[in-house]
Amino acid sequence: MIFFTLLILFFISFSSFAHSRKDRLTLREDFLSYGVKSLIKQKNNFKPTQEKFELGRNLFFDKIISGNKNISCATCHRPSMGTGDFLPVSIGEGGQGFGTNRKIKNARLIPRNAPPIFNRALVGHTTVMWDGRISRSNDGIFKTPEPGLNGNSPRLSHITRQLESTLAAQALFPVTSHDEMRGLKGTNELADAKSNQEVWKKVTKRVVAIRSYRLLIEQAYPNQRTDKINFGHLANAIGTYEGIAFRSINTAFDRFMLGQLYELSDSQVRGAKLFAGKARCIECHNGPFLSDFKSHSLAVPHIGPGKSESSNDRG
């Protein structure tokens, strides 16, 4: 009797195992048909060096690059908070504390929340920022809020030549924003600068004046004279740090897409089947990065302060 019961249980388990494997194979094939793939073998857009990584890591956590020396990249992009800050919109220059404990004090709310920066340096990831205002084409041409950086023959080519990724280009701009890192006019020399280029020159001068940073810069860019260093070199180092430190390319889903079908739990498979099936999420969220990097009108009501319009944030 016990043997008969065990035999029935075996056949039930085997049947559910076979059915589960078939479901998982079908699910993987559905994802593959939409261009979704594992990122495990995906390379970065640049050739990293340990020296650039170290320079970028120091700059990422250093408040020296902000106007009033009171905020760093890591203030809003906390590694311990998924490279965000757990806030609906970030609290900029002049705030105190981190994450949900950050107090607004004399700061202003940033119009949009801090986007995550995982996997933004991988080959094929062309666009950053919620409104896609910074991008880098496959042939290295930039589109940014600074016209001097854009196009085939940019006026500020001495800066663009240093930028190896969209992350590097993005790192140029928080220091130019009065609300984010630059500070209010009249409070410091960066805030009173007349142009983005002047801001970048002043930040670079600050950094190069510090002996420990000069040593890091010389190691990161051994063929570049220190007096020829510009903020493009520094932003590129920040992008290098972010691109290496914030890679997430060996997840259970990545392994599932390589054919390791039982890396996903049953509940994850149920969710993935909805994503690729009845919920139709995959119709828009497809490709290696589950995005086409384009802006779409979703008819979602505007909530929050907005970037440039008080009641209709086009971002």
PDB file of N, CA, C and O in Angstrom, residues 24 57 72 157 161-162 172 194 228 249 302 307:
ATOM      1  N   ARG A  24       8.135  26.698 -18.777  1.00  0.00           N
ATOM      2  CA  ARG A  24       9.322  27.536 -18.682  1.00  0.00           C
ATOM      3  C   ARG A  24      10.014  27.681 -20.044  1.00  0.00           C
ATOM      4  O   ARG A  24      10.485  28.769 -20.389  1.00  0.00           O
ATOM      5  N   ARG A  57      35.384  56.798  -8.205  1.00  0.00           N
ATOM      6  CA  ARG A  57      34.788  56.434  -6.915  1.00  0.00           C
ATOM      7  C   ARG A  57      34.956  57.557  -5.909  1.00  0.00           C
ATOM      8  O   ARG A  57      34.015  57.911  -5.181  1.00  0.00           O
ATOM      9  N   SER A  72      26.909  65.408  -2.720  1.00  0.00           N
ATOM     10  CA  SER A  72      27.688  64.620  -3.674  1.00  0.00           C
ATOM     11  C   SER A  72      26.743  63.817  -4.555  1.00  0.00           C
ATOM     12  O   SER A  72      25.530  63.790  -4.328  1.00  0.00           O
ATOM     13  N   SER A 157      34.644  69.935 -28.216  1.00  0.00           N
ATOM     14  CA  SER A 157      35.150  68.595 -28.525  1.00  0.00           C
ATOM     15  C   SER A 157      36.232  68.142 -27.547  1.00  0.00           C
ATOM     16  O   SER A 157      36.436  66.941 -27.361  1.00  0.00           O
ATOM     17  N   ARG A 161      35.571  64.353 -26.331  1.00  0.00           N
ATOM     18  CA  ARG A 161      36.569  63.321 -26.635  1.00  0.00           C
ATOM     19  C   ARG A 161      36.858  62.427 -25.437  1.00  0.00           C
ATOM     20  O   ARG A 161      37.300  61.289 -25.588  1.00  0.00           O
ATOM     21  N   GLN A 162      36.599  62.929 -24.251  1.00  0.00           N
ATOM     22  CA  GLN A 162      36.913  62.165 -23.032  1.00  0.00           C
ATOM     23  C   GLN A 162      35.765  61.250 -22.608  1.00  0.00           C
ATOM     24  O   GLN A 162      35.963  60.347 -21.796  1.00  0.00           O
ATOM     25  N   LEU A 172      28.179  65.201 -16.262  1.00  0.00           N
ATOM     26  CA  LEU A 172      28.522  66.607 -16.506  1.00  0.00           C
ATOM     27  C   LEU A 172      27.490  67.566 -15.923  1.00  0.00           C
ATOM     28  O   LEU A 172      27.830  68.716 -15.598  1.00  0.00           O
ATOM     29  N   LYS A 194      28.848  82.062 -15.537  1.00  0.00           N
ATOM     30  CA  LYS A 194      27.970  82.534 -16.620  1.00  0.00           C
ATOM     31  C   LYS A 194      27.553  81.441 -17.588  1.00  0.00           C
ATOM     32  O   LYS A 194      26.668  81.650 -18.416  1.00  0.00           O
ATOM     33  N   LYS A 228      46.016  70.266 -18.689  1.00  0.00           N
ATOM     34  CA  LYS A 228      45.105  70.045 -19.814  1.00  0.00           C
ATOM     35  C   LYS A 228      43.892  69.209 -19.415  1.00  0.00           C
ATOM     36  O   LYS A 228      43.054  68.888 -20.254  1.00  0.00           O
ATOM     37  N   ILE A 249      24.327  41.960 -13.932  1.00  0.00           N
ATOM     38  CA  ILE A 249      24.182  41.189 -15.172  1.00  0.00           C
ATOM     39  C   ILE A 249      24.198  39.679 -14.928  1.00  0.00           C
ATOM     40  O   ILE A 249      24.276  38.909 -15.878  1.00  0.00           O
ATOM     41  N   HIS A 302      -0.320  64.122 -14.782  1.00  0.00           N
ATOM     42  CA  HIS A 302       0.902  64.644 -14.165  1.00  0.00           C
ATOM     43  C   HIS A 302       0.740  64.701 -12.651  1.00  0.00           C
ATOM     44  O   HIS A 302      -0.264  65.160 -12.135  1.00  0.00           O
ATOM     45  N   LYS A 307       9.318  69.421 -14.363  1.00  0.00           N
ATOM     46  CA  LYS A 307      10.646  69.926 -14.690  1.00  0.00           C
ATOM     47  C   LYS A 307      10.624  71.392 -15.104  1.00  0.00           C
ATOM     48  O   LYS A 307      11.395  72.198 -14.616  1.00  0.00           O
TER      49      LYS A 307
END
